Amino acid sequence: MLERWLKESSYTVVFTGAGMSTESGLPDFRSTKSGLWRTKNPQQLASTYAMQHNRDEFIAFYQYRIRTLLECQPHIGHTILANWQTRGLIHQIITQNVDSFHQQAGSTNVIELHGTLRTVHCSRCRQTYDAKRYVEEQFTCTCGGFLRPSVVLFGESLPYDAFEQAWTAAERADLWIVLGSSLQVSPANELPVAAKRGGAKLVIVNMEPTPLDDWADLLIHDRKIGEMLQEIDELL
Ligand code: APR
């Protein structure tokens, strides 16, 4: 059914979460067994509070995430999505992920709702540097300011332009496909609902149940995204 909807749709949006990158080797956040937030407290590590008042742990956490990211790369699922975009089957990719694997796999115009872990920038002058500086233990800008990862921390708002573009895509979509998100974090999780309210078919592909499952026109649980995308690709 999904392959038919992809062919028939005039504006398809793919909306991805951390479950899109677990098959690349990156842990997600809320998987029952292996999610990062199952053993770590995001407020103590990934928040503006942590950056101010718990800086050593904050730095160590992001050094771990940047180092892990540099050891991983996109998987076949990212490549298939890039290929579908080239073929005009997908019109917009919106991601909550900060790994830039969609771009590395060849997708273009990717909307990154939660920023990127590929760069760090100065809290004072906003000068941007490659995130490798964290692995090289360099945390200070040439102006003397603190270098922080260019991700949206808990307590920060989403980049205005990214969210604005995502909201426009939600209003325009006639097919919205969620891949690998627990849909528990707002305001990103408002987008699939907005798409549905705008008349889009909603597809949720996620290993575990999500709070938006009742909204879905098609629900695929207990399937690995990479395998599922390969199966659909063979039918297109
Ligand atoms: N195939 C299908 N589903 C998968 C796979 C896979 N290979 N691997 C994991 N999943 C599912 C998990 O069951 C989980 O429900 O992906 C979902 C990922 O959910 P989260 O870990 O909550 O990730 P996400 O929804 O992207 O989190 C949103 O929370 O911590 C913040 O900023 C962070 O962007 C992140 C946001």
PDB file of C-alpha atoms and ligand atoms in Angstrom:
ATOM      1  CA  MET A   1       0.000   0.000   0.000  1.00  0.00           C
ATOM      2  CA  LEU A   2       2.790   2.484   0.915  1.00  0.00           C
ATOM      3  CA  GLU A   3       4.444   2.068  -2.491  1.00  0.00           C
ATOM      4  CA  ARG A   4       1.122   2.994  -4.161  1.00  0.00           C
ATOM      5  CA  TRP A   5       0.687   6.050  -1.916  1.00  0.00           C
ATOM      6  CA  LEU A   6       4.250   7.150  -2.721  1.00  0.00           C
ATOM      7  CA  LYS A   7       3.525   6.972  -6.461  1.00  0.00           C
ATOM      8  CA  GLU A   8       0.154   8.738  -6.148  1.00  0.00           C
ATOM      9  CA  SER A   9       1.207  11.488  -3.740  1.00  0.00           C
ATOM     10  CA  SER A  10       1.961  14.959  -5.107  1.00  0.00           C
ATOM     11  CA  TYR A  11       3.746  16.203  -1.946  1.00  0.00           C
ATOM     12  CA  THR A  12       5.340  13.585   0.288  1.00  0.00           C
ATOM     13  CA  VAL A  13       7.189  14.519   3.474  1.00  0.00           C
ATOM     14  CA  VAL A  14       9.463  12.096   5.305  1.00  0.00           C
ATOM     15  CA  PHE A  15       9.874  13.008   8.987  1.00  0.00           C
ATOM     16  CA  THR A  16      12.696  11.151  10.749  1.00  0.00           C
ATOM     17  CA  GLY A  17      13.806  10.603  14.335  1.00  0.00           C
ATOM     18  CA  ALA A  18      16.685   8.845  16.060  1.00  0.00           C
ATOM     19  CA  GLY A  19      15.298   5.448  15.045  1.00  0.00           C
ATOM     20  CA  MET A  20      16.389   6.316  11.497  1.00  0.00           C
ATOM     21  CA  SER A  21      20.053   6.200  12.611  1.00  0.00           C
ATOM     22  CA  THR A  22      20.217   3.256  15.046  1.00  0.00           C
ATOM     23  CA  GLU A  23      21.057   0.939  12.127  1.00  0.00           C
ATOM     24  CA  SER A  24      24.060   3.207  11.501  1.00  0.00           C
ATOM     25  CA  GLY A  25      25.248   2.470  15.042  1.00  0.00           C
ATOM     26  CA  LEU A  26      23.981   5.646  16.799  1.00  0.00           C
ATOM     27  CA  PRO A  27      21.915   5.017  19.942  1.00  0.00           C
ATOM     28  CA  ASP A  28      18.472   6.591  20.075  1.00  0.00           C
ATOM     29  CA  PHE A  29      16.990   8.228  23.175  1.00  0.00           C
ATOM     30  CA  ARG A  30      13.860   6.330  24.238  1.00  0.00           C
ATOM     31  CA  SER A  31      14.098   2.760  22.928  1.00  0.00           C
ATOM     32  CA  THR A  32      13.030   0.573  25.841  1.00  0.00           C
ATOM     33  CA  LYS A  33      16.346  -1.257  26.148  1.00  0.00           C
ATOM     34  CA  SER A  34      19.050   0.968  24.623  1.00  0.00           C
ATOM     35  CA  GLY A  35      17.797   4.580  24.583  1.00  0.00           C
ATOM     36  CA  LEU A  36      20.236   7.152  25.987  1.00  0.00           C
ATOM     37  CA  TRP A  37      17.565   8.682  28.219  1.00  0.00           C
ATOM     38  CA  ARG A  38      16.875   5.269  29.788  1.00  0.00           C
ATOM     39  CA  THR A  39      20.157   5.566  31.739  1.00  0.00           C
ATOM     40  CA  LYS A  40      20.995   9.278  31.537  1.00  0.00           C
ATOM     41  CA  ASN A  41      19.068  12.399  32.560  1.00  0.00           C
ATOM     42  CA  PRO A  42      18.663  14.770  29.577  1.00  0.00           C
ATOM     43  CA  GLN A  43      18.174  17.761  31.915  1.00  0.00           C
ATOM     44  CA  GLN A  44      21.560  17.005  33.504  1.00  0.00           C
ATOM     45  CA  LEU A  45      23.336  16.571  30.170  1.00  0.00           C
ATOM     46  CA  ALA A  46      21.518  18.112  27.175  1.00  0.00           C
ATOM     47  CA  SER A  47      19.918  21.297  28.546  1.00  0.00           C
ATOM     48  CA  THR A  48      20.792  24.968  28.882  1.00  0.00           C
ATOM     49  CA  TYR A  49      20.884  24.318  32.643  1.00  0.00           C
ATOM     50  CA  ALA A  50      23.522  21.596  32.158  1.00  0.00           C
ATOM     51  CA  MET A  51      25.597  23.867  29.900  1.00  0.00           C
ATOM     52  CA  GLN A  52      25.647  26.551  32.616  1.00  0.00           C
ATOM     53  CA  HIS A  53      25.792  24.557  35.850  1.00  0.00           C
ATOM     54  CA  ASN A  54      27.057  21.084  34.910  1.00  0.00           C
ATOM     55  CA  ARG A  55      29.601  21.992  32.272  1.00  0.00           C
ATOM     56  CA  ASP A  56      32.114  19.166  32.738  1.00  0.00           C
ATOM     57  CA  GLU A  57      29.421  16.477  32.311  1.00  0.00           C
ATOM     58  CA  PHE A  58      27.847  18.496  29.490  1.00  0.00           C
ATOM     59  CA  ILE A  59      31.190  18.573  27.615  1.00  0.00           C
ATOM     60  CA  ALA A  60      31.890  14.890  28.284  1.00  0.00           C
ATOM     61  CA  PHE A  61      28.426  13.904  27.005  1.00  0.00           C
ATOM     62  CA  TYR A  62      28.832  15.828  23.757  1.00  0.00           C
ATOM     63  CA  GLN A  63      32.418  14.607  23.302  1.00  0.00           C
ATOM     64  CA  TYR A  64      30.976  11.066  23.499  1.00  0.00           C
ATOM     65  CA  ARG A  65      28.187  11.848  21.011  1.00  0.00           C
ATOM     66  CA  ILE A  66      30.504  13.638  18.532  1.00  0.00           C
ATOM     67  CA  ARG A  67      33.137  10.874  18.745  1.00  0.00           C
ATOM     68  CA  THR A  68      30.444   8.209  18.170  1.00  0.00           C
ATOM     69  CA  LEU A  69      29.002  10.206  15.262  1.00  0.00           C
ATOM     70  CA  LEU A  70      32.418  10.431  13.575  1.00  0.00           C
ATOM     71  CA  GLU A  71      32.716   6.621  13.727  1.00  0.00           C
ATOM     72  CA  CYS A  72      29.351   6.026  11.997  1.00  0.00           C
ATOM     73  CA  GLN A  73      27.885   6.700   8.562  1.00  0.00           C
ATOM     74  CA  PRO A  74      24.509   6.603   6.796  1.00  0.00           C
ATOM     75  CA  HIS A  75      22.947   3.202   6.106  1.00  0.00           C
ATOM     76  CA  ILE A  76      21.008   1.839   3.112  1.00  0.00           C
ATOM     77  CA  GLY A  77      17.805   3.451   4.404  1.00  0.00           C
ATOM     78  CA  HIS A  78      19.296   6.949   4.113  1.00  0.00           C
ATOM     79  CA  THR A  79      20.495   6.144   0.603  1.00  0.00           C
ATOM     80  CA  ILE A  80      17.076   4.874  -0.474  1.00  0.00           C
ATOM     81  CA  LEU A  81      15.403   8.069   0.790  1.00  0.00           C
ATOM     82  CA  ALA A  82      17.940  10.173  -1.144  1.00  0.00           C
ATOM     83  CA  ASN A  83      17.211   8.100  -4.257  1.00  0.00           C
ATOM     84  CA  TRP A  84      13.440   8.529  -3.796  1.00  0.00           C
ATOM     85  CA  GLN A  85      13.957  12.290  -3.530  1.00  0.00           C
ATOM     86  CA  THR A  86      15.951  12.307  -6.779  1.00  0.00           C
ATOM     87  CA  ARG A  87      13.154  10.324  -8.443  1.00  0.00           C
ATOM     88  CA  GLY A  88      10.552  12.823  -7.227  1.00  0.00           C
ATOM     89  CA  LEU A  89       8.843  10.345  -4.885  1.00  0.00           C
ATOM     90  CA  ILE A  90       9.776  12.443  -1.805  1.00  0.00           C
ATOM     91  CA  HIS A  91       9.493  16.252  -1.794  1.00  0.00           C
ATOM     92  CA  GLN A  92      10.822  17.171   1.650  1.00  0.00           C
ATOM     93  CA  ILE A  93      12.843  15.460   4.387  1.00  0.00           C
ATOM     94  CA  ILE A  94      12.417  16.904   7.881  1.00  0.00           C
ATOM     95  CA  THR A  95      14.609  15.431  10.602  1.00  0.00           C
ATOM     96  CA  GLN A  96      14.913  15.685  14.378  1.00  0.00           C
ATOM     97  CA  ASN A  97      18.343  14.093  14.020  1.00  0.00           C
ATOM     98  CA  VAL A  98      21.587  16.039  14.266  1.00  0.00           C
ATOM     99  CA  ASP A  99      23.830  13.517  12.460  1.00  0.00           C
ATOM    100  CA  SER A 100      23.494  14.943   8.888  1.00  0.00           C
ATOM    101  CA  PHE A 101      23.282  11.361   7.583  1.00  0.00           C
ATOM    102  CA  HIS A 102      20.477  12.323   5.181  1.00  0.00           C
ATOM    103  CA  GLN A 103      22.735  14.935   3.552  1.00  0.00           C
ATOM    104  CA  GLN A 104      25.739  12.577   3.515  1.00  0.00           C
ATOM    105  CA  ALA A 105      23.552  10.000   1.716  1.00  0.00           C
ATOM    106  CA  GLY A 106      22.666  12.601  -0.939  1.00  0.00           C
ATOM    107  CA  SER A 107      19.375  14.127   0.256  1.00  0.00           C
ATOM    108  CA  THR A 108      19.036  17.876  -0.349  1.00  0.00           C
ATOM    109  CA  ASN A 109      17.142  20.725   1.355  1.00  0.00           C
ATOM    110  CA  VAL A 110      16.924  18.678   4.556  1.00  0.00           C
ATOM    111  CA  ILE A 111      15.173  20.598   7.340  1.00  0.00           C
ATOM    112  CA  GLU A 112      17.085  20.029  10.603  1.00  0.00           C
ATOM    113  CA  LEU A 113      14.635  20.890  13.383  1.00  0.00           C
ATOM    114  CA  HIS A 114      17.094  20.253  16.237  1.00  0.00           C
ATOM    115  CA  GLY A 115      20.275  21.679  14.683  1.00  0.00           C
ATOM    116  CA  THR A 116      23.436  19.717  13.928  1.00  0.00           C
ATOM    117  CA  LEU A 117      26.164  17.917  15.859  1.00  0.00           C
ATOM    118  CA  ARG A 118      28.589  18.518  12.943  1.00  0.00           C
ATOM    119  CA  THR A 119      29.506  21.982  14.225  1.00  0.00           C
ATOM    120  CA  VAL A 120      30.036  23.840  17.482  1.00  0.00           C
ATOM    121  CA  HIS A 121      29.620  27.603  17.792  1.00  0.00           C
ATOM    122  CA  CYS A 122      30.689  30.333  20.191  1.00  0.00           C
ATOM    123  CA  SER A 123      28.122  31.243  22.856  1.00  0.00           C
ATOM    124  CA  ARG A 124      29.433  34.829  22.696  1.00  0.00           C
ATOM    125  CA  CYS A 125      30.222  35.740  19.030  1.00  0.00           C
ATOM    126  CA  ARG A 126      28.510  32.756  17.309  1.00  0.00           C
ATOM    127  CA  GLN A 127      31.647  31.930  15.265  1.00  0.00           C
ATOM    128  CA  THR A 128      31.165  28.349  13.981  1.00  0.00           C
ATOM    129  CA  TYR A 129      33.790  25.565  14.030  1.00  0.00           C
ATOM    130  CA  ASP A 130      33.906  21.878  13.052  1.00  0.00           C
ATOM    131  CA  ALA A 131      32.637  19.754  15.961  1.00  0.00           C
ATOM    132  CA  LYS A 132      35.948  17.856  15.854  1.00  0.00           C
ATOM    133  CA  ARG A 133      37.198  20.604  18.206  1.00  0.00           C
ATOM    134  CA  TYR A 134      35.337  18.852  21.018  1.00  0.00           C
ATOM    135  CA  VAL A 135      37.177  15.605  20.346  1.00  0.00           C
ATOM    136  CA  GLU A 136      40.431  17.642  20.249  1.00  0.00           C
ATOM    137  CA  GLU A 137      39.563  19.096  23.683  1.00  0.00           C
ATOM    138  CA  GLN A 138      39.220  22.629  22.296  1.00  0.00           C
ATOM    139  CA  PHE A 139      36.246  24.413  23.944  1.00  0.00           C
ATOM    140  CA  THR A 140      37.144  28.079  23.588  1.00  0.00           C
ATOM    141  CA  CYS A 141      36.569  30.470  20.693  1.00  0.00           C
ATOM    142  CA  THR A 142      39.298  32.841  19.487  1.00  0.00           C
ATOM    143  CA  CYS A 143      37.181  35.567  21.179  1.00  0.00           C
ATOM    144  CA  GLY A 144      37.385  33.683  24.483  1.00  0.00           C
ATOM    145  CA  GLY A 145      33.752  32.542  24.467  1.00  0.00           C
ATOM    146  CA  PHE A 146      32.617  28.958  25.235  1.00  0.00           C
ATOM    147  CA  LEU A 147      32.107  26.678  22.220  1.00  0.00           C
ATOM    148  CA  ARG A 148      28.816  24.734  22.395  1.00  0.00           C
ATOM    149  CA  PRO A 149      27.353  22.095  20.035  1.00  0.00           C
ATOM    150  CA  SER A 150      25.045  23.577  17.350  1.00  0.00           C
ATOM    151  CA  VAL A 151      22.114  21.432  18.538  1.00  0.00           C
ATOM    152  CA  VAL A 152      18.874  22.598  20.157  1.00  0.00           C
ATOM    153  CA  LEU A 153      19.258  21.974  23.890  1.00  0.00           C
ATOM    154  CA  PHE A 154      16.338  21.267  26.215  1.00  0.00           C
ATOM    155  CA  GLY A 155      15.193  24.752  27.255  1.00  0.00           C
ATOM    156  CA  GLU A 156      15.940  26.292  23.838  1.00  0.00           C
ATOM    157  CA  SER A 157      13.477  26.988  21.046  1.00  0.00           C
ATOM    158  CA  LEU A 158      13.777  25.439  17.590  1.00  0.00           C
ATOM    159  CA  PRO A 159      15.462  27.435  14.793  1.00  0.00           C
ATOM    160  CA  TYR A 160      12.655  29.705  13.611  1.00  0.00           C
ATOM    161  CA  ASP A 161      13.227  29.270   9.850  1.00  0.00           C
ATOM    162  CA  ALA A 162      13.460  25.470  10.113  1.00  0.00           C
ATOM    163  CA  PHE A 163      10.215  25.183  12.065  1.00  0.00           C
ATOM    164  CA  GLU A 164       8.460  27.676   9.785  1.00  0.00           C
ATOM    165  CA  GLN A 165       9.482  25.680   6.691  1.00  0.00           C
ATOM    166  CA  ALA A 166       8.448  22.425   8.382  1.00  0.00           C
ATOM    167  CA  TRP A 167       5.056  23.861   9.281  1.00  0.00           C
ATOM    168  CA  THR A 168       4.526  24.986   5.660  1.00  0.00           C
ATOM    169  CA  ALA A 169       5.424  21.465   4.491  1.00  0.00           C
ATOM    170  CA  ALA A 170       2.902  20.008   6.955  1.00  0.00           C
ATOM    171  CA  GLU A 171       0.147  22.183   5.532  1.00  0.00           C
ATOM    172  CA  ARG A 172       1.109  21.216   1.973  1.00  0.00           C
ATOM    173  CA  ALA A 173       1.682  17.471   2.469  1.00  0.00           C
ATOM    174  CA  ASP A 174      -0.690  14.853   1.152  1.00  0.00           C
ATOM    175  CA  LEU A 175       1.503  12.056   2.497  1.00  0.00           C
ATOM    176  CA  TRP A 176       3.493  12.322   5.759  1.00  0.00           C
ATOM    177  CA  ILE A 177       5.758   9.378   6.645  1.00  0.00           C
ATOM    178  CA  VAL A 178       7.251   9.198  10.164  1.00  0.00           C
ATOM    179  CA  LEU A 179      10.381   7.018  10.354  1.00  0.00           C
ATOM    180  CA  GLY A 180      11.843   6.130  13.759  1.00  0.00           C
ATOM    181  CA  SER A 181      10.463   8.682  16.196  1.00  0.00           C
ATOM    182  CA  SER A 182       8.725   8.151  19.550  1.00  0.00           C
ATOM    183  CA  LEU A 183       6.837  11.405  18.781  1.00  0.00           C
ATOM    184  CA  GLN A 184       7.166  12.472  22.423  1.00  0.00           C
ATOM    185  CA  VAL A 185       9.007  15.778  21.948  1.00  0.00           C
ATOM    186  CA  SER A 186       7.189  18.982  21.096  1.00  0.00           C
ATOM    187  CA  PRO A 187       6.892  21.075  19.090  1.00  0.00           C
ATOM    188  CA  ALA A 188       8.265  18.608  16.489  1.00  0.00           C
ATOM    189  CA  ASN A 189       5.510  16.107  17.314  1.00  0.00           C
ATOM    190  CA  GLU A 190       2.852  18.685  16.390  1.00  0.00           C
ATOM    191  CA  LEU A 191       3.879  18.487  12.734  1.00  0.00           C
ATOM    192  CA  PRO A 192       2.420  15.038  11.892  1.00  0.00           C
ATOM    193  CA  VAL A 193      -0.876  16.109  13.496  1.00  0.00           C
ATOM    194  CA  ALA A 194      -0.890  19.354  11.480  1.00  0.00           C
ATOM    195  CA  ALA A 195      -0.288  17.351   8.295  1.00  0.00           C
ATOM    196  CA  LYS A 196      -3.118  14.969   9.136  1.00  0.00           C
ATOM    197  CA  ARG A 197      -5.450  17.870   9.932  1.00  0.00           C
ATOM    198  CA  GLY A 198      -4.448  19.379   6.566  1.00  0.00           C
ATOM    199  CA  GLY A 199      -5.721  16.260   4.805  1.00  0.00           C
ATOM    200  CA  ALA A 200      -2.498  14.233   4.521  1.00  0.00           C
ATOM    201  CA  LYS A 201      -2.346  10.468   4.906  1.00  0.00           C
ATOM    202  CA  LEU A 202      -0.210   9.730   7.977  1.00  0.00           C
ATOM    203  CA  VAL A 203       2.165   6.747   8.012  1.00  0.00           C
ATOM    204  CA  ILE A 204       4.050   5.873  11.219  1.00  0.00           C
ATOM    205  CA  VAL A 205       6.946   3.415  10.958  1.00  0.00           C
ATOM    206  CA  ASN A 206       8.370   2.858  14.432  1.00  0.00           C
ATOM    207  CA  MET A 207       9.607  -0.213  16.282  1.00  0.00           C
ATOM    208  CA  GLU A 208       7.568   0.706  19.362  1.00  0.00           C
ATOM    209  CA  PRO A 209       4.132   2.331  19.844  1.00  0.00           C
ATOM    210  CA  THR A 210       3.847   6.139  19.762  1.00  0.00           C
ATOM    211  CA  PRO A 211       1.251   8.545  21.241  1.00  0.00           C
ATOM    212  CA  LEU A 212       0.093   9.395  17.696  1.00  0.00           C
ATOM    213  CA  ASP A 213      -0.605   5.833  16.567  1.00  0.00           C
ATOM    214  CA  ASP A 214      -4.388   6.417  16.604  1.00  0.00           C
ATOM    215  CA  TRP A 215      -3.925   9.219  14.030  1.00  0.00           C
ATOM    216  CA  ALA A 216      -2.116   6.937  11.564  1.00  0.00           C
ATOM    217  CA  ASP A 217      -3.656   5.743   8.312  1.00  0.00           C
ATOM    218  CA  LEU A 218      -0.898   3.124   8.175  1.00  0.00           C
ATOM    219  CA  LEU A 219       1.005   1.860  11.230  1.00  0.00           C
ATOM    220  CA  ILE A 220       4.160  -0.295  10.944  1.00  0.00           C
ATOM    221  CA  HIS A 221       5.577  -1.490  14.292  1.00  0.00           C
ATOM    222  CA  ASP A 222       8.205  -4.138  15.031  1.00  0.00           C
ATOM    223  CA  ARG A 223       9.970  -3.633  11.694  1.00  0.00           C
ATOM    224  CA  LYS A 224      13.517  -2.284  11.140  1.00  0.00           C
ATOM    225  CA  ILE A 225      13.336   0.851   8.986  1.00  0.00           C
ATOM    226  CA  GLY A 226      16.276  -0.192   6.774  1.00  0.00           C
ATOM    227  CA  GLU A 227      14.697  -3.537   5.880  1.00  0.00           C
ATOM    228  CA  MET A 228      11.247  -2.001   5.392  1.00  0.00           C
ATOM    229  CA  LEU A 229      12.577   0.701   3.042  1.00  0.00           C
ATOM    230  CA  GLN A 230      14.445  -1.917   0.981  1.00  0.00           C
ATOM    231  CA  GLU A 231      11.252  -3.942   0.581  1.00  0.00           C
ATOM    232  CA  ILE A 232       9.245  -0.893  -0.545  1.00  0.00           C
ATOM    233  CA  ASP A 233      12.074   0.194  -2.868  1.00  0.00           C
ATOM    234  CA  GLU A 234      11.892  -3.136  -4.700  1.00  0.00           C
ATOM    235  CA  LEU A 235       8.160  -2.576  -5.328  1.00  0.00           C
ATOM    236  CA  LEU A 236       8.603   0.930  -6.790  1.00  0.00           C
TER     237      LEU A 236
HETATM  238  N1  APR B   1      13.547   0.755  13.079  1.00  0.00           N
HETATM  239  C1  APR B   1      12.356   1.267  13.493  1.00  0.00           C
HETATM  240  N2  APR B   1      12.198   1.974  14.652  1.00  0.00           N
HETATM  241  C2  APR B   1      13.298   2.142  15.413  1.00  0.00           C
HETATM  242  C3  APR B   1      14.569   1.625  15.054  1.00  0.00           C
HETATM  243  C4  APR B   1      14.667   0.919  13.828  1.00  0.00           C
HETATM  244  N3  APR B   1      15.836   0.400  13.410  1.00  0.00           N
HETATM  245  N4  APR B   1      15.459   1.965  16.039  1.00  0.00           N
HETATM  246  C5  APR B   1      14.760   2.649  16.980  1.00  0.00           C
HETATM  247  N5  APR B   1      13.474   2.760  16.608  1.00  0.00           N
HETATM  248  C6  APR B   1      12.402   3.513  17.294  1.00  0.00           C
HETATM  249  C7  APR B   1      12.367   3.318  18.790  1.00  0.00           C
HETATM  250  O1  APR B   1      11.435   2.294  19.133  1.00  0.00           O
HETATM  251  C8  APR B   1      11.914   4.694  19.309  1.00  0.00           C
HETATM  252  O2  APR B   1      10.522   4.708  19.616  1.00  0.00           O
HETATM  253  O3  APR B   1      12.720   4.883  17.089  1.00  0.00           O
HETATM  254  C9  APR B   1      12.165   5.655  18.159  1.00  0.00           C
HETATM  255  C10 APR B   1      13.150   6.743  18.493  1.00  0.00           C
HETATM  256  O4  APR B   1      12.541   7.575  19.451  1.00  0.00           O
HETATM  257  P1  APR B   1      13.470   8.557  20.309  1.00  0.00           P
HETATM  258  O5  APR B   1      14.651   7.805  20.801  1.00  0.00           O
HETATM  259  O6  APR B   1      12.569   9.247  21.291  1.00  0.00           O
HETATM  260  O7  APR B   1      14.019   9.603  19.259  1.00  0.00           O
HETATM  261  P2  APR B   1      13.272  10.883  18.685  1.00  0.00           P
HETATM  262  O8  APR B   1      11.809  10.645  18.555  1.00  0.00           O
HETATM  263  O9  APR B   1      14.027  11.308  17.482  1.00  0.00           O
HETATM  264  O10 APR B   1      13.529  11.964  19.867  1.00  0.00           O
HETATM  265  C11 APR B   1      13.150  13.306  19.606  1.00  0.00           C
HETATM  266  O11 APR B   1      14.269  13.978  21.639  1.00  0.00           O
HETATM  267  O12 APR B   1      16.111  13.903  23.035  1.00  0.00           O
HETATM  268  C12 APR B   1      15.483  14.617  22.053  1.00  0.00           C
HETATM  269  O13 APR B   1      16.559  16.096  20.617  1.00  0.00           O
HETATM  270  C13 APR B   1      16.365  14.733  20.855  1.00  0.00           C
HETATM  271  O14 APR B   1      15.721  14.814  18.522  1.00  0.00           O
HETATM  272  C14 APR B   1      15.554  14.091  19.739  1.00  0.00           C
HETATM  273  C15 APR B   1      14.142  14.226  20.255  1.00  0.00           C
END
